Short mmCIF file of C-alpha atoms in Angstrom, two decimals:
data_model
loop_
_atom_site.label_atom_id
_atom_site.label_comp_id
_atom_site.label_asym_id
_atom_site.label_seq_id
_atom_site.Cartn_x
_atom_site.Cartn_y
_atom_site.Cartn_z
CA MET A 1 -35.59 74.73 25.45
CA HIS A 2 -35.48 73.25 28.60
CA PRO A 3 -33.28 74.80 30.86
CA ALA A 4 -29.68 73.70 31.87
CA LEU A 5 -29.32 72.76 35.76
CA PRO A 6 -25.77 73.56 36.93
CA PRO A 7 -22.72 70.97 37.41
CA HIS A 8 -23.80 68.15 39.92
CA THR A 9 -22.73 65.06 41.39
CA PRO A 10 -20.54 62.98 39.63
CA SER A 11 -21.75 59.64 38.99
CA ASP A 12 -21.10 56.89 37.32
CA ASP A 13 -24.46 58.16 35.28
CA HIS A 14 -23.14 61.90 35.04
CA PRO A 15 -19.38 62.78 35.51
CA THR A 16 -17.77 65.28 36.83
CA GLY A 17 -18.58 68.52 34.88
CA CYS A 18 -21.18 67.41 32.77
CA TRP A 19 -24.51 69.55 32.38
CA CYS A 20 -28.60 68.85 32.42
CA ALA A 21 -31.40 69.59 31.32
CA GLN A 22 -34.78 69.29 33.55
CA ASP A 23 -35.78 66.45 31.25
CA GLY A 24 -32.44 64.65 32.16
CA ALA A 25 -30.86 65.02 28.56
CA CYS A 26 -26.99 64.99 28.96
CA ALA A 27 -24.48 66.88 28.00
CA PRO A 28 -20.47 65.48 28.02
CA ALA A 29 -18.29 66.95 30.29
CA GLY A 30 -16.21 70.13 28.72
CA THR A 31 -18.97 70.89 26.78
CA PRO A 32 -18.99 74.88 26.81
CA ARG A 33 -23.08 75.24 28.16
CA SER A 34 -23.86 78.23 25.25
CA LEU A 35 -22.74 75.48 22.60
CA TRP A 36 -24.56 73.19 23.76
CA GLN A 37 -28.03 74.92 24.55
CA ALA A 38 -27.96 75.75 21.37
CA ARG A 39 -27.54 72.40 19.53
CA ARG A 40 -30.16 70.89 22.27
CA ALA A 41 -32.33 73.94 20.92
CA PHE A 42 -31.98 72.65 17.43
CA LEU A 43 -32.55 69.82 17.77
CA LEU A 44 -35.96 69.71 19.39
CA LEU A 45 -36.34 72.46 17.00
CA GLY A 46 -36.21 69.16 14.26
CA GLY A 47 -38.20 67.35 15.85
CA ALA A 48 -40.85 70.22 16.20
CA ALA A 49 -40.12 71.23 12.65
CA THR A 50 -40.90 67.29 11.42
CA ALA A 51 -44.34 67.07 13.30
CA SER A 52 -45.35 70.15 11.61
CA ALA A 53 -44.21 69.31 8.15
CA THR A 54 -46.44 66.00 7.69
CA LEU A 55 -48.36 66.78 4.89
CA PRO A 56 -52.55 66.79 5.36
CA ALA A 57 -54.02 63.43 5.95
CA TRP A 58 -56.90 63.50 3.02
CA ALA A 59 -53.54 64.49 0.67
CA GLN A 60 -53.57 63.61 -2.28
CA VAL A 61 -50.88 64.33 -4.05
CA ASP A 62 -47.64 62.50 -2.86
CA VAL A 63 -45.04 64.89 -1.75
CA GLY A 64 -42.17 64.81 1.23
CA ALA A 65 -42.02 66.73 3.94
CA SER A 66 -40.41 70.05 3.97
CA SER A 67 -36.92 70.96 4.99
CA ARG A 68 -36.45 71.82 7.88
CA LEU A 69 -33.58 73.79 6.51
CA ARG A 70 -35.77 76.52 6.41
CA HIS A 71 -36.37 77.19 10.01
CA LEU A 72 -32.60 79.01 9.74
CA VAL A 73 -34.38 82.03 8.01
CA PRO A 74 -37.62 83.61 10.48
CA ALA A 75 -41.00 82.85 8.63
CA GLU A 76 -42.26 85.96 10.03
CA GLU A 77 -38.76 88.62 9.12
CA LEU A 78 -38.75 87.20 6.04
CA GLU A 79 -42.47 87.40 5.17
CA GLN A 80 -41.99 91.59 6.74
CA ALA A 81 -39.44 91.86 3.97
CA ALA A 82 -40.90 89.84 1.50
CA GLU A 83 -43.97 92.73 1.95
CA GLN A 84 -41.86 95.40 1.36
CA GLU A 85 -40.16 94.08 -1.43
CA TYR A 86 -43.60 93.61 -3.24
CA ALA A 87 -45.52 96.76 -2.03
CA LYS A 88 -41.68 98.08 -4.19
CA LEU A 89 -42.40 96.72 -7.15
CA LEU A 90 -46.01 97.69 -7.20
CA GLN A 91 -44.89 101.36 -6.65
CA GLU A 92 -42.95 101.54 -9.42
CA ALA A 93 -45.26 99.34 -11.83
CA ARG A 94 -47.58 102.32 -10.58
CA SER A 95 -45.02 105.27 -10.70
CA GLN A 96 -44.39 103.75 -14.91
CA GLY A 97 -48.30 103.22 -15.62
CA LYS A 98 -47.78 99.22 -15.96
CA LEU A 99 -50.23 98.57 -12.75
CA VAL A 100 -53.33 97.08 -13.57
CA PRO A 101 -56.13 98.65 -11.75
CA ALA A 102 -58.00 97.36 -9.26
CA GLY A 103 -61.15 97.05 -11.46
CA ASP A 104 -59.97 95.84 -14.52
CA ALA A 105 -62.05 92.65 -16.01
CA GLN A 106 -58.12 90.67 -16.20
CA THR A 107 -56.89 91.73 -12.45
CA GLN A 108 -60.81 90.47 -10.84
CA ARG A 109 -60.55 87.39 -12.97
CA LEU A 110 -57.16 86.77 -11.09
CA GLN A 111 -59.01 88.13 -7.88
CA ARG A 112 -61.52 85.91 -8.05
CA ILE A 113 -59.19 82.64 -8.82
CA ALA A 114 -57.07 83.71 -5.69
CA GLN A 115 -60.40 83.62 -3.62
CA ALA A 116 -61.75 80.27 -4.61
CA LEU A 117 -58.15 78.58 -4.29
CA ILE A 118 -57.07 80.46 -0.62
CA PRO A 119 -58.96 78.11 2.02
CA HIS A 120 -57.80 75.46 0.92
CA THR A 121 -54.09 76.86 1.75
CA ALA A 122 -54.01 76.54 5.11
CA ALA A 123 -53.74 72.48 5.52
CA TRP A 124 -50.52 72.93 3.46
CA ASN A 125 -48.97 75.60 6.16
CA GLU A 126 -50.87 76.82 9.12
CA ARG A 127 -49.30 80.09 9.04
CA ALA A 128 -51.66 81.06 5.87
CA ARG A 129 -54.45 81.81 7.88
CA GLN A 130 -53.04 85.14 8.74
CA TRP A 131 -51.19 86.04 5.45
CA GLN A 132 -52.80 88.80 4.45
CA TRP A 133 -52.58 87.32 0.65
CA SER A 134 -53.00 90.27 -2.30
CA VAL A 135 -53.05 89.73 -6.22
CA ALA A 136 -51.50 91.78 -8.30
CA LEU A 137 -51.65 92.33 -12.56
CA ILE A 138 -48.79 94.04 -13.70
CA ARG A 139 -48.59 95.10 -17.58
CA SER A 140 -45.46 93.01 -19.69
CA ASN A 141 -44.91 90.96 -22.42
CA ASP A 142 -42.91 88.65 -20.01
CA ILE A 143 -44.19 85.24 -18.93
CA ASN A 144 -44.15 85.24 -15.91
CA ALA A 145 -45.80 84.76 -12.17
CA PHE A 146 -45.11 84.95 -8.65
CA CYS A 147 -46.00 84.30 -5.04
CA MET A 148 -43.95 85.63 -2.40
CA PRO A 149 -43.71 84.53 1.15
CA GLY A 150 -46.80 85.78 2.75
CA GLY A 151 -48.87 85.33 -0.21
CA LYS A 152 -48.13 87.90 -2.27
CA ILE A 153 -49.30 87.05 -5.79
CA ALA A 154 -48.27 89.53 -8.79
CA PHE A 155 -49.19 88.11 -12.67
CA PHE A 156 -47.46 89.35 -15.90
CA THR A 157 -49.94 90.45 -18.52
CA GLY A 158 -47.69 88.14 -21.11
CA ILE A 159 -47.98 84.68 -19.61
CA ILE A 160 -51.89 85.08 -19.78
CA ASP A 161 -52.00 86.79 -23.12
CA LYS A 162 -49.17 84.97 -24.94
CA LEU A 163 -50.20 81.92 -23.50
CA ARG A 164 -54.07 82.20 -24.19
CA LEU A 165 -54.61 81.07 -20.34
CA SER A 166 -57.76 79.45 -19.97
CA ASP A 167 -59.28 79.79 -15.83
CA ASP A 168 -58.46 76.75 -15.26
CA GLU A 169 -54.99 76.95 -16.44
CA ILE A 170 -54.39 79.79 -14.03
CA ALA A 171 -55.72 78.22 -11.77
CA MET A 172 -52.98 75.89 -12.03
CA VAL A 173 -50.36 78.73 -12.59
CA MET A 174 -51.27 80.22 -9.48
CA GLY A 175 -51.63 77.07 -7.46
CA HIS A 176 -48.56 76.24 -8.29
CA GLU A 177 -46.82 80.01 -6.94
CA MET A 178 -48.79 78.96 -3.69
CA ALA A 179 -47.05 76.12 -2.90
CA HIS A 180 -43.87 77.42 -3.87
CA ALA A 181 -45.30 79.93 -0.67
CA LEU A 182 -46.93 77.23 1.53
CA ARG A 183 -44.06 75.09 1.11
CA GLU A 184 -41.63 77.97 2.01
CA HIS A 185 -39.01 76.75 -0.67
CA SER A 186 -37.52 80.43 0.07
CA ARG A 187 -37.01 80.69 3.47
CA GLU A 188 -34.76 76.82 2.83
CA GLN A 189 -33.34 78.81 -0.33
CA LEU A 190 -32.30 81.82 0.98
CA ALA A 191 -30.98 79.85 4.40
CA LYS A 192 -28.45 77.66 1.71
CA ASN A 193 -27.49 81.16 -0.18
CA THR A 194 -26.80 82.99 2.90
CA ALA A 195 -24.90 80.12 4.17
CA THR A 196 -22.83 80.16 0.77
CA SER A 197 -22.59 83.99 0.55
CA LEU A 198 -21.51 84.18 4.22
CA GLY A 199 -18.75 81.68 4.43
CA ILE A 200 -20.41 79.57 7.05
CA SER A 201 -20.57 76.24 7.21
CA LEU A 202 -24.20 74.66 7.78
CA GLY A 203 -22.84 72.60 10.36
CA ALA A 204 -22.15 75.81 12.37
CA GLN A 205 -25.11 77.32 11.97
CA LEU A 206 -27.19 74.26 12.96
CA LEU A 207 -25.27 74.50 16.39
CA GLY A 208 -26.22 78.38 16.55
CA LEU A 209 -22.65 80.04 15.33
CA GLY A 210 -24.32 81.91 12.26
CA ASP A 211 -26.34 84.63 12.67
CA VAL A 212 -27.96 82.81 9.13
CA GLY A 213 -31.42 84.09 10.21
CA ASN A 214 -30.74 88.00 10.78
CA TYR A 215 -28.70 88.29 7.72
CA ALA A 216 -31.14 86.35 5.47
CA ALA A 217 -33.74 88.22 6.32
CA ARG A 218 -32.90 90.91 4.79
CA LEU A 219 -32.42 89.82 1.66
CA GLY A 220 -35.82 90.69 0.55
CA GLY A 221 -34.76 91.72 -2.81
CA GLN A 222 -33.22 88.05 -4.14
CA LEU A 223 -36.83 86.91 -3.45
CA LEU A 224 -37.57 87.61 -7.32
CA SER A 225 -34.21 85.80 -8.73
CA LEU A 226 -33.92 82.56 -6.63
CA ARG A 227 -34.11 79.15 -8.44
CA PHE A 228 -35.38 76.62 -7.24
CA SER A 229 -34.29 72.70 -6.77
CA ARG A 230 -35.79 70.06 -9.29
CA ASN A 231 -37.76 68.44 -6.42
CA ASP A 232 -38.79 72.09 -5.04
CA GLU A 233 -40.64 72.46 -8.46
CA SER A 234 -42.35 68.56 -8.55
CA ASP A 235 -43.18 69.76 -5.03
CA ALA A 236 -45.13 73.02 -6.22
CA ASP A 237 -46.69 71.32 -8.85
CA LEU A 238 -48.10 68.56 -7.25
CA VAL A 239 -49.42 70.83 -4.14
CA GLY A 240 -50.61 73.68 -6.91
CA LEU A 241 -52.95 70.69 -8.53
CA GLU A 242 -54.08 69.81 -5.63
CA ILE A 243 -55.02 72.92 -4.14
CA ALA A 244 -56.29 73.40 -7.89
CA ALA A 245 -58.61 70.98 -7.91
CA ARG A 246 -59.77 71.46 -4.75
CA ALA A 247 -61.15 74.45 -5.44
CA GLY A 248 -63.01 73.52 -8.84
CA TYR A 249 -60.09 73.76 -11.80
CA ASN A 250 -59.54 70.85 -13.90
CA PRO A 251 -56.70 69.42 -13.14
CA ASN A 252 -56.36 68.44 -16.57
CA ALA A 253 -55.48 71.62 -17.23
CA ALA A 254 -52.14 71.81 -15.67
CA VAL A 255 -50.76 69.30 -18.89
CA SER A 256 -51.87 71.60 -21.36
CA LEU A 257 -50.52 75.23 -18.99
CA TRP A 258 -46.69 73.35 -19.86
CA GLU A 259 -47.74 72.34 -23.07
CA LYS A 260 -48.04 75.82 -23.98
CA MET A 261 -45.16 76.52 -22.05
CA GLY A 262 -43.02 73.87 -23.84
CA ASN A 263 -44.02 75.49 -26.87
CA ALA A 264 -43.50 79.47 -25.77
CA THR A 265 -39.65 77.74 -24.85
CA GLY A 266 -39.44 76.53 -28.38
CA SER A 267 -40.63 79.78 -30.63
CA ASN A 268 -39.55 82.11 -28.62
CA ALA A 269 -36.11 83.09 -26.14
CA ASN A 270 -36.84 86.47 -25.22
CA GLY A 271 -39.52 87.10 -21.89
CA LEU A 272 -38.93 83.74 -20.80
CA ALA A 273 -38.32 84.92 -17.03
CA PHE A 274 -40.80 81.83 -15.94
CA LEU A 275 -39.50 79.79 -17.62
CA SER A 276 -35.83 80.70 -17.05
CA THR A 277 -37.16 79.62 -13.02
CA HIS A 278 -39.72 76.96 -14.18
CA PRO A 279 -38.26 74.71 -16.86
CA SER A 280 -40.72 73.19 -18.89
CA GLY A 281 -39.89 69.19 -20.27
CA PRO A 282 -41.43 65.68 -20.65
CA GLU A 283 -40.86 64.31 -17.56
CA ARG A 284 -42.61 67.14 -15.53
CA ILE A 285 -45.85 66.92 -18.38
CA ARG A 286 -45.49 63.15 -17.39
CA GLU A 287 -45.67 63.32 -13.97
CA LEU A 288 -48.45 65.82 -13.68
CA GLN A 289 -50.39 62.95 -16.58
CA ARG A 290 -49.37 60.51 -13.84
CA ASN A 291 -51.42 62.53 -11.00
CA VAL A 292 -54.46 63.98 -12.55
CA PRO A 293 -55.78 60.97 -11.69
CA ARG A 294 -55.71 61.14 -7.68
CA VAL A 295 -56.91 65.01 -7.62
CA THR A 296 -59.67 64.48 -10.46
CA GLY A 297 -62.35 63.35 -7.49
CA LEU A 298 -61.73 66.20 -5.87
CA TYR A 299 -62.21 68.05 -9.65
CA GLU A 300 -65.44 66.57 -9.43
CA ALA A 301 -67.03 66.74 -6.01
CA ALA A 302 -65.94 70.90 -5.85
CA ARG A 303 -68.10 71.04 -9.31
CA ARG A 304 -70.91 69.49 -7.50
CA ARG A 305 -71.12 72.15 -4.90
#
């Protein structure tokens, strides 16, 4: 933020008592200096966020820029909270004999697919270059998988076994979950949730009056229960589709995956944690079908390498 200069000599352009930054921006007379500085900092941050949230120049899918609300929650603190929550989850699974060993063929299968996808993630979020990516497989009948902020991935055996997922379909699930982390949907949702739970208006937070960042960073326990918006789900579908295609996985598998999800919904209402937060439906499948041709060339090029 540009530092503010002391009140200056009154003139037509600068009324008595106003504050100015070194770049010439002027606050109205009577505005408390701390409030003006906080508001100006947010506005400058917003401009930087818009620039950093632009899509990769070569992106084939059409998704909008990430929400600027996510900047109300510090990325580093949320990633640290996610790492701690992930470690607790794995420790609990290990103590119950449910953590599938790293040498197991299914775990190695997931790791192989993750290693193919990871090189294509940083274009969607520069922070991903520094993430310590991790993949775990947990024995559970639940149809579920997730990727926490910072690249912490977990699959439950139920989603692989019950849906009989191919490598291509696993890549679509994993790409979708990675996309949620890359597009920082948890960060945005926690900012919204925290504003509500603290009773602080977003307007007040934008002016620097709410401690939303520090509070939200302590809510790592909410990461596994967040429900994303329909736009977030569409966003993750398309970004994940492109990442997987660039890694050499057949984009048509996204369609067959969600057809299987739809069939699972109709046959059994139990153990569908994934579907409770990622509802299937005809429109979701139609949108994927419309976008498969956009990334087919990327898939074919990857297969030729």
